[in-house]
Amino acid sequence: MFLVCSLPTPKKQWENATWLVTEFVLVGFSNLPGLRTTLFTLFFLMYLVTLSGNVTIITIIHVDRTLHTPMYRFLAVLSLSETCYTLVTIPNMLARLLMESQALSIAGCRAQMFFFLGLGCSHCFLLTLMGYDRYVAICHPLRYSVIMRPTVCLCLGALVFCGGLSVALIETSMIFSSPFCNSNRVEHFFCDIAPVLKLSCGESAGKALAIFFLSVLVVLVSFLLILLSYALIGAAILRIRSAAGRHRAFSTCAAHLTVVIVHFGCASIIYLRPESGGNPDQDRLVAVFYTVVTPLLNPVVYTLRNKEVRVALRRTLARSCGVSK
């Protein structure tokens, strides 16, 4: 994988004195050839923990009736979305750590980018929706069951994923609307926006600017709506007289707020830059964090910082042990 000279000759077509690329080569971690086995083992173990954590959360919310509320149903959807999000990049990355061939077809690259961006944007919208859910629960508790009734939650959830996939369709269509030429080396371990856009034959500055503003729209607007929700939540919590009541109200938001900070922090570092193409090694390091580490943190945070999930987990385990006996 890591010796560039050993990579297969890329497939290209000659047209108008320009090499047109028909196949990409993912550079990946070729600058760390001695760490192939170590990286594979580390990423594989982290991926197993991530899958186990998300499956555990989904199972607990499904079997425990006390968690059949909009807040925890959104959490189950987030865990399912995180599972799909990791499936887009991590298995492919693990396979390429063991394979000599790093080639990837343009169609495969486009599909990977579409689902990666679609699920990433959906996460932004879903976290915004979860913030709105907390706002309604704390600021309008008597109307919560009416405002967040099942049909409304279902429509909002569908709107979240339709919006995320629509943004991804626009961005991938813009990036792949022109052929790729001269170089086929993608300076990344998966097909992300900046390294693929660099290889475009046409003028990419306009596309990069349009994608930048669309990314700002998705990330910044979602984050500002979450901040608005928490500003209203904070004002409502300060009006609660008892310290126990304030602590109980804030504890329902702590896990969500932690995930929001991590998710939007990583998204801002990568996608909210006026110019694409910073340091490729630095970009890969940050990408490892938001494709491998962040999905691992989410189930851990929601399990450790949420009392109801911990209680439901112990109750489910006790019930399982009782049945087995």
CSV table of N, CA and C in Angstrom, one decimal, residues 54 70-83 85 118-134 148 152-165 218-219 221-223 225-226 229-230 256 259-260 263-264 298 302:
chain,number,residue,atom,x,y,z
A,54,ASN,N,-22.8,1.8,19.4
A,54,ASN,CA,-24.0,2.2,18.7
A,54,ASN,C,-25.1,1.2,18.7
A,70,PRO,N,-39.3,11.1,22.3
A,70,PRO,CA,-38.6,11.7,21.1
A,70,PRO,C,-37.1,11.9,21.3
A,71,MET,N,-36.7,12.3,22.5
A,71,MET,CA,-35.2,12.5,22.7
A,71,MET,C,-34.4,11.3,22.5
A,72,TYR,N,-34.9,10.2,23.0
A,72,TYR,CA,-34.1,8.9,22.8
A,72,TYR,C,-34.3,8.3,21.5
A,73,ARG,N,-35.5,8.5,20.9
A,73,ARG,CA,-35.6,8.0,19.5
A,73,ARG,C,-34.7,8.8,18.5
A,74,PHE,N,-34.5,10.1,18.7
A,74,PHE,CA,-33.6,10.8,18.0
A,74,PHE,C,-32.1,10.3,18.2
A,75,LEU,N,-31.9,9.9,19.5
A,75,LEU,CA,-30.6,9.4,19.8
A,75,LEU,C,-30.3,8.1,19.1
A,76,ALA,N,-31.4,7.2,19.0
A,76,ALA,CA,-31.2,6.0,18.3
A,76,ALA,C,-31.0,6.2,16.8
A,77,VAL,N,-31.7,7.2,16.2
A,77,VAL,CA,-31.5,7.6,14.8
A,77,VAL,C,-30.0,8.1,14.6
A,78,LEU,N,-29.5,8.9,15.6
A,78,LEU,CA,-28.2,9.4,15.5
A,78,LEU,C,-27.2,8.2,15.5
A,79,SER,N,-27.4,7.2,16.4
A,79,SER,CA,-26.5,6.1,16.5
A,79,SER,C,-26.5,5.3,15.2
A,80,LEU,N,-27.7,5.1,14.6
A,80,LEU,CA,-27.9,4.4,13.4
A,80,LEU,C,-27.2,5.1,12.2
A,81,SER,N,-27.3,6.5,12.2
A,81,SER,CA,-26.7,7.3,11.2
A,81,SER,C,-25.1,7.3,11.4
A,82,GLU,N,-24.7,7.3,12.6
A,82,GLU,CA,-23.2,7.2,12.9
A,82,GLU,C,-22.7,5.8,12.4
A,83,THR,N,-23.5,4.8,12.6
A,83,THR,CA,-23.0,3.4,12.1
A,83,THR,C,-22.9,3.5,10.6
A,85,TYR,N,-22.4,6.1,8.7
A,85,TYR,CA,-21.3,7.1,8.4
A,85,TYR,C,-20.0,6.4,8.5
A,118,GLY,N,-23.5,13.4,2.6
A,118,GLY,CA,-25.0,13.3,3.0
A,118,GLY,C,-25.2,13.0,4.4
A,119,LEU,N,-24.5,12.0,5.0
A,119,LEU,CA,-24.6,11.6,6.4
A,119,LEU,C,-24.0,12.7,7.3
A,120,GLY,N,-22.9,13.3,6.8
A,120,GLY,CA,-22.3,14.4,7.6
A,120,GLY,C,-23.2,15.6,7.8
A,121,CYS,N,-23.9,16.0,6.7
A,121,CYS,CA,-24.8,17.1,6.7
A,121,CYS,C,-26.1,16.7,7.5
A,122,SER,N,-26.5,15.5,7.4
A,122,SER,CA,-27.6,15.0,8.2
A,122,SER,C,-27.3,15.0,9.7
A,123,HIS,N,-26.1,14.7,10.0
A,123,HIS,CA,-25.7,14.8,11.5
A,123,HIS,C,-25.9,16.3,12.0
A,124,CYS,N,-25.5,17.2,11.2
A,124,CYS,CA,-25.6,18.6,11.6
A,124,CYS,C,-27.1,19.0,11.8
A,125,PHE,N,-27.9,18.6,10.8
A,125,PHE,CA,-29.4,18.8,11.0
A,125,PHE,C,-30.0,18.1,12.1
A,126,LEU,N,-29.5,16.8,12.3
A,126,LEU,CA,-30.1,16.0,13.4
A,126,LEU,C,-29.7,16.5,14.8
A,127,LEU,N,-28.5,17.0,14.9
A,127,LEU,CA,-28.1,17.6,16.2
A,127,LEU,C,-28.9,18.9,16.4
A,128,THR,N,-29.2,19.6,15.4
A,128,THR,CA,-30.0,20.8,15.5
A,128,THR,C,-31.4,20.4,15.9
A,129,LEU,N,-32.0,19.4,15.4
A,129,LEU,CA,-33.3,18.9,15.8
A,129,LEU,C,-33.3,18.4,17.2
A,130,MET,N,-32.2,17.8,17.6
A,130,MET,CA,-32.1,17.3,19.0
A,130,MET,C,-32.1,18.5,20.0
A,131,GLY,N,-31.4,19.6,19.6
A,131,GLY,CA,-31.3,20.8,20.4
A,131,GLY,C,-32.7,21.4,20.5
A,132,TYR,N,-33.5,21.4,19.4
A,132,TYR,CA,-34.9,21.9,19.4
A,132,TYR,C,-35.7,21.1,20.3
A,133,ASP,N,-35.5,19.8,20.3
A,133,ASP,CA,-36.3,18.9,21.2
A,133,ASP,C,-36.0,19.2,22.6
A,134,ARG,N,-34.8,19.5,23.0
A,134,ARG,CA,-34.4,19.9,24.4
A,134,ARG,C,-35.0,21.2,24.8
A,148,MET,N,-44.1,17.6,20.0
A,148,MET,CA,-43.2,16.6,19.6
A,148,MET,C,-43.9,15.2,19.5
A,152,VAL,N,-45.0,14.3,14.0
A,152,VAL,CA,-44.1,15.4,13.8
A,152,VAL,C,-42.7,15.0,13.8
A,153,CYS,N,-42.4,14.1,14.8
A,153,CYS,CA,-41.0,13.6,14.9
A,153,CYS,C,-40.6,12.9,13.6
A,154,LEU,N,-41.5,12.1,13.1
A,154,LEU,CA,-41.2,11.3,11.9
A,154,LEU,C,-41.0,12.2,10.7
A,155,CYS,N,-41.8,13.3,10.5
A,155,CYS,CA,-41.6,14.2,9.4
A,155,CYS,C,-40.3,15.0,9.6
A,156,LEU,N,-40.0,15.4,10.8
A,156,LEU,CA,-38.8,16.2,11.0
A,156,LEU,C,-37.6,15.3,10.7
A,157,GLY,N,-37.6,14.0,11.1
A,157,GLY,CA,-36.5,13.1,10.9
A,157,GLY,C,-36.3,12.9,9.4
A,158,ALA,N,-37.4,12.7,8.7
A,158,ALA,CA,-37.3,12.5,7.2
A,158,ALA,C,-36.8,13.8,6.5
A,159,LEU,N,-37.2,15.0,7.0
A,159,LEU,CA,-36.7,16.2,6.5
A,159,LEU,C,-35.2,16.4,6.7
A,160,VAL,N,-34.7,15.9,7.9
A,160,VAL,CA,-33.3,16.0,8.2
A,160,VAL,C,-32.5,15.2,7.1
A,161,PHE,N,-32.9,14.0,6.8
A,161,PHE,CA,-32.1,13.2,5.9
A,161,PHE,C,-32.3,13.6,4.5
A,162,CYS,N,-33.5,14.1,4.1
A,162,CYS,CA,-33.7,14.6,2.8
A,162,CYS,C,-32.8,15.8,2.5
A,163,GLY,N,-32.7,16.7,3.6
A,163,GLY,CA,-31.9,17.9,3.4
A,163,GLY,C,-30.4,17.6,3.3
A,164,GLY,N,-30.0,16.6,4.1
A,164,GLY,CA,-28.5,16.2,4.1
A,164,GLY,C,-28.2,15.6,2.8
A,165,LEU,N,-29.0,14.7,2.3
A,165,LEU,CA,-28.7,14.1,1.0
A,165,LEU,C,-28.8,15.0,-0.2
A,218,VAL,N,-24.6,25.2,5.9
A,218,VAL,CA,-25.0,24.0,6.6
A,218,VAL,C,-24.5,24.1,8.0
A,219,VAL,N,-23.2,24.2,8.2
A,219,VAL,CA,-22.5,24.2,9.5
A,219,VAL,C,-22.9,25.3,10.4
A,221,VAL,N,-25.3,27.8,10.1
A,221,VAL,CA,-26.7,28.0,10.4
A,221,VAL,C,-27.2,26.9,11.4
A,222,SER,N,-26.8,25.7,11.2
A,222,SER,CA,-27.1,24.6,12.2
A,222,SER,C,-26.6,24.9,13.6
A,223,PHE,N,-25.3,25.4,13.6
A,223,PHE,CA,-24.7,25.7,14.9
A,223,PHE,C,-25.4,26.9,15.6
A,225,LEU,N,-28.5,27.9,15.2
A,225,LEU,CA,-29.8,27.4,15.7
A,225,LEU,C,-29.7,26.7,17.0
A,226,ILE,N,-28.6,25.8,17.1
A,226,ILE,CA,-28.4,25.1,18.4
A,226,ILE,C,-28.0,26.1,19.5
A,229,SER,N,-31.2,27.7,20.7
A,229,SER,CA,-31.9,26.8,21.5
A,229,SER,C,-31.3,26.8,22.9
A,230,TYR,N,-30.0,26.7,23.0
A,230,TYR,CA,-29.4,26.6,24.4
A,230,TYR,C,-29.4,28.0,25.1
A,256,HIS,N,-25.6,15.9,24.8
A,256,HIS,CA,-25.9,16.5,23.4
A,256,HIS,C,-24.9,17.7,23.2
A,259,VAL,N,-21.4,16.4,22.3
A,259,VAL,CA,-21.3,15.9,21.0
A,259,VAL,C,-21.3,17.0,19.9
A,260,VAL,N,-22.1,18.1,20.2
A,260,VAL,CA,-22.2,19.2,19.3
A,260,VAL,C,-20.9,19.9,19.2
A,263,HIS,N,-18.5,17.6,17.2
A,263,HIS,CA,-18.8,17.5,15.8
A,263,HIS,C,-18.6,18.8,15.0
A,264,PHE,N,-19.1,19.9,15.5
A,264,PHE,CA,-19.0,21.1,14.7
A,264,PHE,C,-17.6,21.7,14.8
A,298,ASN,N,-19.2,9.4,20.6
A,298,ASN,CA,-20.6,9.6,20.8
A,298,ASN,C,-21.3,8.6,21.6
A,302,TYR,N,-22.8,9.5,25.4
A,302,TYR,CA,-24.3,9.3,25.7
A,302,TYR,C,-24.5,8.2,26.7
